[in-house]
Coordinates of C-alpha atoms in Angstrom, one line a residue:
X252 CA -77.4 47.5 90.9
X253 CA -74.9 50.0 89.2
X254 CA -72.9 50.8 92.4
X255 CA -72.9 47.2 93.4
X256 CA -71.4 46.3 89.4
X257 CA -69.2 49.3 89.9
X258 CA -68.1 47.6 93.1
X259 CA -67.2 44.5 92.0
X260 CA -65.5 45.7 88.8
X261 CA -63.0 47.5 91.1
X262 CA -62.5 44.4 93.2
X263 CA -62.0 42.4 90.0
X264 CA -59.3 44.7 88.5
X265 CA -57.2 44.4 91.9
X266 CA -53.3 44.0 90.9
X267 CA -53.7 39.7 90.2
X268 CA -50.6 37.5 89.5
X269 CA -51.7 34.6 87.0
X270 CA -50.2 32.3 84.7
X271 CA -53.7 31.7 83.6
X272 CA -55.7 34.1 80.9
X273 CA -58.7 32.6 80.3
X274 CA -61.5 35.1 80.8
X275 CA -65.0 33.9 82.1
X276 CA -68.1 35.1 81.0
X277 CA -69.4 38.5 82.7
X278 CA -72.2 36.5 84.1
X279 CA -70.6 34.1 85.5
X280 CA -68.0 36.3 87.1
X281 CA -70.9 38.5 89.0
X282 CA -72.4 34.6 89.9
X283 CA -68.6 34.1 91.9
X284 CA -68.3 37.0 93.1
X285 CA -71.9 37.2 94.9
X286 CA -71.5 33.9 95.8
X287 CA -67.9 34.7 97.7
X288 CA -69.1 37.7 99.4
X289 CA -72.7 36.6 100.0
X290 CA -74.5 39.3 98.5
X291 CA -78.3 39.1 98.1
X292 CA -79.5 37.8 94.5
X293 CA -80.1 41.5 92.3
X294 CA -83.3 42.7 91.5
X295 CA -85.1 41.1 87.9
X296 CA -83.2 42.2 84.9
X297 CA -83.2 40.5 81.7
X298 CA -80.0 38.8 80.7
X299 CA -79.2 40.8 77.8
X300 CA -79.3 43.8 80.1
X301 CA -77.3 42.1 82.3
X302 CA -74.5 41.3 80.1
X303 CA -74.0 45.1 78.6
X304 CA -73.9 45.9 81.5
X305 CA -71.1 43.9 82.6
X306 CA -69.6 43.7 79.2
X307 CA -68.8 47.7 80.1
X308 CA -67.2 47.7 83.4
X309 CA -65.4 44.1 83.3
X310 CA -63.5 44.6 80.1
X311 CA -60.1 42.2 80.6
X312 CA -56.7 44.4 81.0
X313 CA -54.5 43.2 78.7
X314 CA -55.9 40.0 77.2
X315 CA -53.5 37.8 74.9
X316 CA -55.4 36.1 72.2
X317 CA -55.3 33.9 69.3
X318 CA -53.8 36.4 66.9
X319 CA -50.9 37.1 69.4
X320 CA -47.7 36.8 68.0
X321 CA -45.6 33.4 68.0
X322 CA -42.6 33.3 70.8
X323 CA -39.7 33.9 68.9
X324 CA -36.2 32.4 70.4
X325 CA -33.0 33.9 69.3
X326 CA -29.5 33.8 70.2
X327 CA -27.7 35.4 72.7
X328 CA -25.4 38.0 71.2
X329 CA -21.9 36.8 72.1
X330 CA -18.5 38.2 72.9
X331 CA -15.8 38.2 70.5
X332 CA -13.7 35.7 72.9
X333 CA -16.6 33.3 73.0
X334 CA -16.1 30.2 71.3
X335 CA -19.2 29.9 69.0
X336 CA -19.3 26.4 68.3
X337 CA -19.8 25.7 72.6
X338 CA -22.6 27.5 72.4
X339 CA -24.7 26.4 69.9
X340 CA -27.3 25.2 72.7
X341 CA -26.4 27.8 75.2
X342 CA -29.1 30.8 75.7
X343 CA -31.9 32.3 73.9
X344 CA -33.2 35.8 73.3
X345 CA -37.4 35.7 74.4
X346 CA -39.4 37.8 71.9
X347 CA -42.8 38.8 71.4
X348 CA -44.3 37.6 74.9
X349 CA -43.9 39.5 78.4
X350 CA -42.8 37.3 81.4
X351 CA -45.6 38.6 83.3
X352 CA -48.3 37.5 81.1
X353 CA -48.4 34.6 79.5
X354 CA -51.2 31.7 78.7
X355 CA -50.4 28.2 80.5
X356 CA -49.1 26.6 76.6
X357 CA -47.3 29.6 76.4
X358 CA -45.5 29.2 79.5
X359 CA -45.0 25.3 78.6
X360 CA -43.3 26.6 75.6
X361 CA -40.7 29.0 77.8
X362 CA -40.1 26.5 80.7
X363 CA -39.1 24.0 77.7
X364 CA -37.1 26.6 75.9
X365 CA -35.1 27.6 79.8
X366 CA -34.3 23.5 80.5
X367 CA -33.3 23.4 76.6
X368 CA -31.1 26.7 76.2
X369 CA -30.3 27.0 80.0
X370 CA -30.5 30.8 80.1
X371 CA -33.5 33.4 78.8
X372 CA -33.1 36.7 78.2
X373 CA -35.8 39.5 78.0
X374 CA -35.3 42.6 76.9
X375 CA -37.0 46.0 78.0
X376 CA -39.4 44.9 79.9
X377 CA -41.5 46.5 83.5
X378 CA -41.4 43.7 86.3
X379 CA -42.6 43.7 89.5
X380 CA -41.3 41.5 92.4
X381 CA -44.9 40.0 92.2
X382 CA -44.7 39.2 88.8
X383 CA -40.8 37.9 89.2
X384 CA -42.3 35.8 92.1
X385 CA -45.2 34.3 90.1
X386 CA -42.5 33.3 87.2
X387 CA -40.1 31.9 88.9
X388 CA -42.6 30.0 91.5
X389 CA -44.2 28.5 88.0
X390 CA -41.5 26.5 87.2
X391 CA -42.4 24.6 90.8
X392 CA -45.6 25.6 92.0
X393 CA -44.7 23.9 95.1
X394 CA -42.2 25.5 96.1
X395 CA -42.2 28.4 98.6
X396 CA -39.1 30.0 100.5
X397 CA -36.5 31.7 99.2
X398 CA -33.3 29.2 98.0
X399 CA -31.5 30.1 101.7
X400 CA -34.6 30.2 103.7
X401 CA -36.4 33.1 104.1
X402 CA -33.5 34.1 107.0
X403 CA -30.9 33.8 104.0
X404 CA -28.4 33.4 106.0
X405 CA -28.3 30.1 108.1
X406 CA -29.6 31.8 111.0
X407 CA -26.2 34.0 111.7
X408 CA -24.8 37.0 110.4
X409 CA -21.6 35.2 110.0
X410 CA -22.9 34.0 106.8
X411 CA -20.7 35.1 103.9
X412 CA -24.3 35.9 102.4
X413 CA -25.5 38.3 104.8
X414 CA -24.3 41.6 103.5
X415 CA -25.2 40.9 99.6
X416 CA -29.2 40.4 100.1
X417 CA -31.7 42.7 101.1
X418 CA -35.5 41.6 100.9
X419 CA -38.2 43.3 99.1
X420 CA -40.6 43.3 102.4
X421 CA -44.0 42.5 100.6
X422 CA -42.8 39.9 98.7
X423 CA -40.1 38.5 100.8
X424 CA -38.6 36.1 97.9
X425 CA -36.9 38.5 96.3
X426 CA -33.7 39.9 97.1
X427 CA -32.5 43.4 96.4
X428 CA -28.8 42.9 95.5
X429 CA -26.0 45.4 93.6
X430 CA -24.2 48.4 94.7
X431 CA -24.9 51.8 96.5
X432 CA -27.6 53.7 97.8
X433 CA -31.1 52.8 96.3
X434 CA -33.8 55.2 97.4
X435 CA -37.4 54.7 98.1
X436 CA -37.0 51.7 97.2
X437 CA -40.6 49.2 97.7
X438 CA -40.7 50.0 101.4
X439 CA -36.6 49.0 102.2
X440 CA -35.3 51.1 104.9
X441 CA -32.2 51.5 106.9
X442 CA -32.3 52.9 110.7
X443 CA -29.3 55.9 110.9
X444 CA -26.7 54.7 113.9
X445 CA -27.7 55.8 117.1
X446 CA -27.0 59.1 118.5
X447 CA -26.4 59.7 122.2
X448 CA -27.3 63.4 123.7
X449 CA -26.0 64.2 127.2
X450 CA -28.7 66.0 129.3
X451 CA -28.6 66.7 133.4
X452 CA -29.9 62.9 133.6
X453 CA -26.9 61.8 131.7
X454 CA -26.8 60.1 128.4
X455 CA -29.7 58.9 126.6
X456 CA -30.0 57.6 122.9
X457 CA -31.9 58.9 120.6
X458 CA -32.8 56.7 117.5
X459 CA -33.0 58.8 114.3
X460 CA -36.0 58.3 111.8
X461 CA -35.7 55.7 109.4
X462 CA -34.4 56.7 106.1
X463 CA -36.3 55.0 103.0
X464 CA -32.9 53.9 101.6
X465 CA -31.2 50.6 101.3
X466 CA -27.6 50.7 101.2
X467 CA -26.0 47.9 98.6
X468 CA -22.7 46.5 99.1
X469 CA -21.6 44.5 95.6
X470 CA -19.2 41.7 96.8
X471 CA -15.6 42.0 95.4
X472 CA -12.9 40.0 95.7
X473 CA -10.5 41.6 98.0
X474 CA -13.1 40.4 101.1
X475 CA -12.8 36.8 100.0
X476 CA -9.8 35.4 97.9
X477 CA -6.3 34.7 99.6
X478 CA -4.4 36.9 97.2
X479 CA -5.8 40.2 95.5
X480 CA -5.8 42.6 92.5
X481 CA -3.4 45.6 93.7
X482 CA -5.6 48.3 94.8
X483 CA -4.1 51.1 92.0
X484 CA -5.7 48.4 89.2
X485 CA -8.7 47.8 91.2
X486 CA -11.4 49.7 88.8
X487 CA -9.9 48.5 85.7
X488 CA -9.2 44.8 86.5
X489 CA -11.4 42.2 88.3
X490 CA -12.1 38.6 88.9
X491 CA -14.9 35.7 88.9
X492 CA -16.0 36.5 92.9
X493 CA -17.6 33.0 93.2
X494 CA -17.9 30.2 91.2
X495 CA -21.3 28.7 92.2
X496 CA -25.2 27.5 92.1
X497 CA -28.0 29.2 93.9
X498 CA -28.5 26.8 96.6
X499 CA -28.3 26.6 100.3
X500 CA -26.5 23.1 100.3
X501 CA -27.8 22.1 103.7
X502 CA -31.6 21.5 104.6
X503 CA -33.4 22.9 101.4
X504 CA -33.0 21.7 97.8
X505 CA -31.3 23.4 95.5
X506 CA -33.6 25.9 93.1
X507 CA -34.3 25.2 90.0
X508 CA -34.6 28.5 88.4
X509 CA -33.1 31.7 89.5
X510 CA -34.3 35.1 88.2
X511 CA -32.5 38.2 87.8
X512 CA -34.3 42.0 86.5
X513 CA -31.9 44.8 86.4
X514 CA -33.3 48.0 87.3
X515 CA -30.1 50.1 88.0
X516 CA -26.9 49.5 85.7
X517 CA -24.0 51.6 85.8
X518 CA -22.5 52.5 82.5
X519 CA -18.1 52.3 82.3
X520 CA -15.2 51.1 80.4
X521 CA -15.1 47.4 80.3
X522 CA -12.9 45.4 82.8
X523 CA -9.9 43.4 82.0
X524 CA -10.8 39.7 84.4
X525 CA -7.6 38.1 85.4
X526 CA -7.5 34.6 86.6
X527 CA -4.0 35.0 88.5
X528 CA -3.5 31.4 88.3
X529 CA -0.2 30.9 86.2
X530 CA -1.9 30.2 82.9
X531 CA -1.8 33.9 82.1
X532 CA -5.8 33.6 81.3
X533 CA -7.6 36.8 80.4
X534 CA -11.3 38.2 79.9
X535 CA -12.3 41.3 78.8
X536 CA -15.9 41.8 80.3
X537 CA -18.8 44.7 80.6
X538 CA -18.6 46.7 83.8
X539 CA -20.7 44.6 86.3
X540 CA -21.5 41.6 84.2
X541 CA -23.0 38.5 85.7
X542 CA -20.6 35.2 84.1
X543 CA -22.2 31.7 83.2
X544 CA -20.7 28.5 82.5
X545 CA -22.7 25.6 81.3
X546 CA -22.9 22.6 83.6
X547 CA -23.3 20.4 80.1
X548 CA -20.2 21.8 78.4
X549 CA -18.5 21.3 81.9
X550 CA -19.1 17.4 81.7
X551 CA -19.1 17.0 77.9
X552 CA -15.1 18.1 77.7
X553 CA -13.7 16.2 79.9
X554 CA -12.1 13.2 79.0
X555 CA -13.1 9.7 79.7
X556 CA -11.4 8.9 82.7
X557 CA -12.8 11.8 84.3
X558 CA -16.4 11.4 82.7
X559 CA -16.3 8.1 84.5
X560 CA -15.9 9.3 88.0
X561 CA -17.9 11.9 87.5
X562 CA -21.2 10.0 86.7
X563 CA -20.1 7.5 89.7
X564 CA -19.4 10.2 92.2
X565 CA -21.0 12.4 94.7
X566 CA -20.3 15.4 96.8
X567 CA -21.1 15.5 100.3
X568 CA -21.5 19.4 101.6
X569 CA -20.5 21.3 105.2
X570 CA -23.2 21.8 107.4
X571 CA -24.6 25.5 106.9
X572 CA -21.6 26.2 104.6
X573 CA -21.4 29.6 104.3
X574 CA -20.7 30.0 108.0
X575 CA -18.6 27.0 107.7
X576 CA -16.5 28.8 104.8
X577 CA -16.5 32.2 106.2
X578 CA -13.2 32.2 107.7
X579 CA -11.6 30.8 104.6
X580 CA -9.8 32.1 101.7
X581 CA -11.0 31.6 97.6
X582 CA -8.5 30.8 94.9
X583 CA -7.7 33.4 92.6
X584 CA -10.4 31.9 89.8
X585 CA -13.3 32.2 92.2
X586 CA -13.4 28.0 91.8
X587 CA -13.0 26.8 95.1
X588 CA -11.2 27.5 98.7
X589 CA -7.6 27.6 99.4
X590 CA -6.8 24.4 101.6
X591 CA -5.3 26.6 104.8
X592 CA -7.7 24.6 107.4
X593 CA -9.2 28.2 108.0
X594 CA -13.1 26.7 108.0
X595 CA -14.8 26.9 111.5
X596 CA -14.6 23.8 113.2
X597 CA -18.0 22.1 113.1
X598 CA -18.7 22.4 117.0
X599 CA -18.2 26.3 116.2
X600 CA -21.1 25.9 113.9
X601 CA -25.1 27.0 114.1
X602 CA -27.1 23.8 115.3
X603 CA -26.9 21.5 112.6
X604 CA -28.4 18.0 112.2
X605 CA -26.4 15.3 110.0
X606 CA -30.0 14.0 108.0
X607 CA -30.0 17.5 106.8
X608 CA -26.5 17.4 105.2
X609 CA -26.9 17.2 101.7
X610 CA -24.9 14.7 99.2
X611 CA -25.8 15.4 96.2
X612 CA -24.3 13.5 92.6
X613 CA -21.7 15.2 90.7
X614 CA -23.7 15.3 87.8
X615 CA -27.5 16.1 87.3
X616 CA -29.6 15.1 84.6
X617 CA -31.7 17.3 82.7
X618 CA -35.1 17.0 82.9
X619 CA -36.1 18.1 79.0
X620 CA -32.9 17.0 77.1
X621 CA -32.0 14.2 79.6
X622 CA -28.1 15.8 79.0
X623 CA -25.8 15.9 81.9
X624 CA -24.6 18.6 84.0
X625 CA -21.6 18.9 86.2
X626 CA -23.3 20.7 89.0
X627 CA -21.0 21.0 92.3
X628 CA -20.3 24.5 94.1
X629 CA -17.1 23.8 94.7
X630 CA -16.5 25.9 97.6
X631 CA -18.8 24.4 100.2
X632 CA -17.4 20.9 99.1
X633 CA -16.5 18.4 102.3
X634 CA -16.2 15.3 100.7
X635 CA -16.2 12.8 97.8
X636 CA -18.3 9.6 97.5
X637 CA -17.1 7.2 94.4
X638 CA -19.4 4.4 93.4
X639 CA -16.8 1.1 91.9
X640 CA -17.0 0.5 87.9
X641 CA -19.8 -1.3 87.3
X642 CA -19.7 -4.9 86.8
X643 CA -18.2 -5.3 83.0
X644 CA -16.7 -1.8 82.4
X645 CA -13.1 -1.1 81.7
X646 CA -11.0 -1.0 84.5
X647 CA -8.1 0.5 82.5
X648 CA -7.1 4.0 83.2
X649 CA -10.0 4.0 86.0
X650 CA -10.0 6.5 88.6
X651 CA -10.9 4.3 91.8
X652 CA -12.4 1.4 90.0
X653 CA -13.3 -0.2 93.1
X654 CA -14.9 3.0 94.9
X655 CA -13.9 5.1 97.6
X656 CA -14.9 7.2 100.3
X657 CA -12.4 10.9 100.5
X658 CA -12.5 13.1 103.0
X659 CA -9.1 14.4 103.4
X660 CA -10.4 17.9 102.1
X661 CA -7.2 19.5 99.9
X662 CA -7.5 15.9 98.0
X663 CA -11.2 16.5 97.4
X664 CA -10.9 19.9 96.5
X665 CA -8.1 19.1 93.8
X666 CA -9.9 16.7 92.3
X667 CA -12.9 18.4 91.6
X668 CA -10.7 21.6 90.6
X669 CA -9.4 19.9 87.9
X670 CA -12.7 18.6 86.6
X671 CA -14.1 22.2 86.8
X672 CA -11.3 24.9 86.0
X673 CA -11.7 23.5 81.8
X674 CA -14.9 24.9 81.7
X675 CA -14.3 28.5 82.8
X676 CA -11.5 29.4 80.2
X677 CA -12.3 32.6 78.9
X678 CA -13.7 30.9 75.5
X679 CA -16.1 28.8 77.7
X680 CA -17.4 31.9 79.8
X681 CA -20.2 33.6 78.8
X682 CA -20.4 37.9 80.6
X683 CA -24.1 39.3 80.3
X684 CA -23.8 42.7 78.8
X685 CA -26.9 44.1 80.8
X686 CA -28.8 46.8 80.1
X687 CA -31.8 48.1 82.6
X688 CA -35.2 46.3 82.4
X689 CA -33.0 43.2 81.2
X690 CA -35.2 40.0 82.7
X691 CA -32.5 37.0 82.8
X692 CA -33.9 33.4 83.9
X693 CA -31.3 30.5 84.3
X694 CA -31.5 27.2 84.7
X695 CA -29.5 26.9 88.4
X696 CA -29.2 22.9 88.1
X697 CA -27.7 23.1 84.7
X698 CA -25.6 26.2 85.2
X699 CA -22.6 27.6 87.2
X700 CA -22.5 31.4 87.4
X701 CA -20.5 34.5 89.1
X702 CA -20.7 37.9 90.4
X703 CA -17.6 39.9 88.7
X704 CA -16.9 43.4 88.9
X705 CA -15.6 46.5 91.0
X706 CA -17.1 49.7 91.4
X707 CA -16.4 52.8 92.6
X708 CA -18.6 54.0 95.6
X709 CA -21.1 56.7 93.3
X710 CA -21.9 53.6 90.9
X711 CA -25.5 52.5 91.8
X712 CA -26.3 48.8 90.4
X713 CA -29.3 47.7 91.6
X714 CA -31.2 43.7 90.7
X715 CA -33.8 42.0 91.7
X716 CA -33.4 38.3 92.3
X717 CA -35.6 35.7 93.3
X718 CA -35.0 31.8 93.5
X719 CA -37.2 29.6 95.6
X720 CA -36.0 25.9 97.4
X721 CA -37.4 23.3 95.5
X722 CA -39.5 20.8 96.2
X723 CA -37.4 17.9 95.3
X724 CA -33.9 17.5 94.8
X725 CA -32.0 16.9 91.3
X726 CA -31.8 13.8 89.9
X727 CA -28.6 12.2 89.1
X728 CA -27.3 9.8 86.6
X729 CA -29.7 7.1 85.2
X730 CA -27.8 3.0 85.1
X731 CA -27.6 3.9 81.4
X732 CA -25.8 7.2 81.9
X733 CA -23.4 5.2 84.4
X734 CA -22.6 2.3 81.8
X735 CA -22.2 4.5 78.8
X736 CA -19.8 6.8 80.7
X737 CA -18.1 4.8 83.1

């Protein structure tokens, strides 16, 4: 009776993902688990027995209870070039809960808080890809693959995608992403090059043992914008990589949370970030900071003409656009592709199918505060869709009033550059300082972010990242959104 107790208390402390803590009884736990595993019913023993017995070996790990502390939210710390009053409703500091254990109202209270504040920070805290998987697949339980597919990449290495992911193999959700040579790290590991020996039967190749090692290449932005930083002010100036939203834009939705744990963080002198764009625009950031931009501020400053197409419009995307986009150059901000007609042709393409292009509306409404948010990554952009006024609004100073249907790409692309490129001036931007064990969650259909930085070869900056496809795709603006706006 004691070795089979003993038995199952080891099979019932098993590592267990859960957003659930309620603890059964000790009696009826031993009831499921001889039921699962058909054992025969135990020998007479009087239920108090029964239950010190059980009471001993089954004691909960980590239990949170009714005298737990209350979630505290506070706000992000933010640089001195932020401007305060944008936001006010921007980010939130998590305190006094772990991400990895929390009770079903306590998770209610942080997926409210995420939709509300749009990013959530935790600080100091041990997170397994298991746990990041569990958290992030909580905020759509129905949801499964990885944002790109479990491939990532479109099925092709010409995917501008490819070299920045590499996938934790038991849990393969979650991306190991950063900058050099991460050892031993949860079972990644890269095959040495080939070596050919020449012996009296000629060459033959010999394939060297696997090192435990994966080898991080952080993107910067000398491999995709049209004009760079000159290479002797490489390590002390930098740029916005990639404006964009976690989302494969063709086939699967877009996530609606992404998750980021920093494990490795290098420590050096801030960066100056240049825009290079003729407004002389300047950002002092931390050494490898992740940017943000809120989708909300993005739509609440522009003016009205511009508020109007944007609730009326959507944005039709290339078919698997990071191939399509490979070829191309990025403007200097990171916002968008230089209009050189250097995108593959779409014959040149992976197998593609047009019901799997996605269109998606310019603006997507929040599920919690109902708010808008501008919500295009403008680099895989292909064309513009505009809905007419609606019947009654005012036509004057209307950007096609009567609807229209753009594809001439360069015309596209301006027009949405001048709805974003307001929303990423320096005051508007805001650069994660992070430390290591830093747990980031951000709302990806209310956010824009980019990877910024350069480092030098020995700097090791290693993340964990995990986003999943979700099971439905945003929502756009309600009749009542289009007639107040438009």
């Amino acid at each position: 009776m004691v070795t089979a107790m003993r038995s199952m208390h080891a099979c019932l402390h098993q590592p267990k993902i859960t957003t659930s803590h309620h603890i059964a009884g000790p009696a009826t736990r031993w009831y499921k688990y001889r039921t699962l595993h058909q054992l025969p019913r135990p020998p007479a023993v009087s239920p108090t027995t029964l239950r010190r017995t059980l009471a001993t070996h089954l004691q909960p790990t980590s239990p949170r209870t009714s005298t737990s502390m209350a979630i505290e939210l506070a706000p992000l710390p933010l640089p001195p070039s932020a401007d305060a009053s944008k936001f006010a409703n921007f980010g939130r500091q998590v305190k006094n809960i772990h991400p990895g254990n929390f009770t079903p109202e306590e998770f209610k209270e942080i997926e409210e808080a995420l939709y509300k504040y749009d990013a959530l920070l935790f600080r100091n805290v041990d997170f397994t890809p298991e746990q990041q998987y569990a958290l992030t697949k909580a905020f759509d339980p129905t949801s499964e693959s990885y944002g790109h597919g479990n491939n990532k990449t479109g099925e092709t290495k010409r995917s501008i995608l490819h070299p920045d992911l590499k996938t934790i193999p038991r849990q393969p959700q979650v991306q190991l992403i950063g900058n050099g040579t991460v050892y031993d790290h949860e079972g990644l590991a890269e095959v040495r090059d080939p070596t050919f020996l020449t012996g009296p039967n000629g060459p033959r190749m010999i394939t060297m043992d696997p090192e435990t090692n994966a080898k991080l290449k952080h993107p910067h932005h000398r491999t995709f914008h049209k004009t760079i930083i000159p290479p002797e002010e490489d390590l002390t100036h930098t740029r916005f990589y990639r404006w964009h939203i976690d989302a494969a834009l063709y086939d699967l939705a877009p996530p609606k949370v992404t998750t980021l744990y920093a494990l490795n963080v290098p420590r050096g002198e801030a960066q100056t970030l240049r825009y290079d764009d003729g407004t002389g625009d300047e950002l002092k950031v931390p050494l490898g900071t992740t940017a943000f931009v809120s989708g909300a501020t993005m739509f609440n400053i522009l003016p009205k003409e511009l508020k109007s197409l944007a609730v009326r419009s959507k944005v039709k995307y290339a078919p698997h656009p990071y191939v399509w986009m490979s070829p191309a150059h990025a403007m200097s901000t990171g916002l968008g592709i230089e209009s050189e007609g250097l995108e593959l042709p779409l014959e040149e393409l992976p197998p593609w199918e047009e019901e799997k292009i996605k269109v998606f509306p310019i603006c997507w409404k929040n599920p919690v505060t109902g708010n808008l948010h501008f919500q295009v990554h403008p680099c895989a952009i292909q064309e513009l869709i505009v809905d007419p006024l609606p019947a009654g609004a005012d036509r004057e100073g209307a950007l096609y009033p009567d609807g229209a249907h753009l594809k001439d790409i360069k015309e596209v692309r301006d027009i949405i550059y001048k709805m974003q490129r307001p929303a990423i001036a320096p005051e508007l931007v805001y650069p994660h300082d992070w430390d290591e064990k830093d747990l980031v969650l951000f709302h990806n259909r209310g956010v824009l972010h980019s990877v910024v930085g350069a480092f030098s070869p020995d700097q090791v900056r290693a993340f964990h990242q995990c986003n999943l496809a979700a099971s439905s795709d945003p929502v756009g603006p309600s009749a009542e959104d289009v007639a107040k706006y438009a």
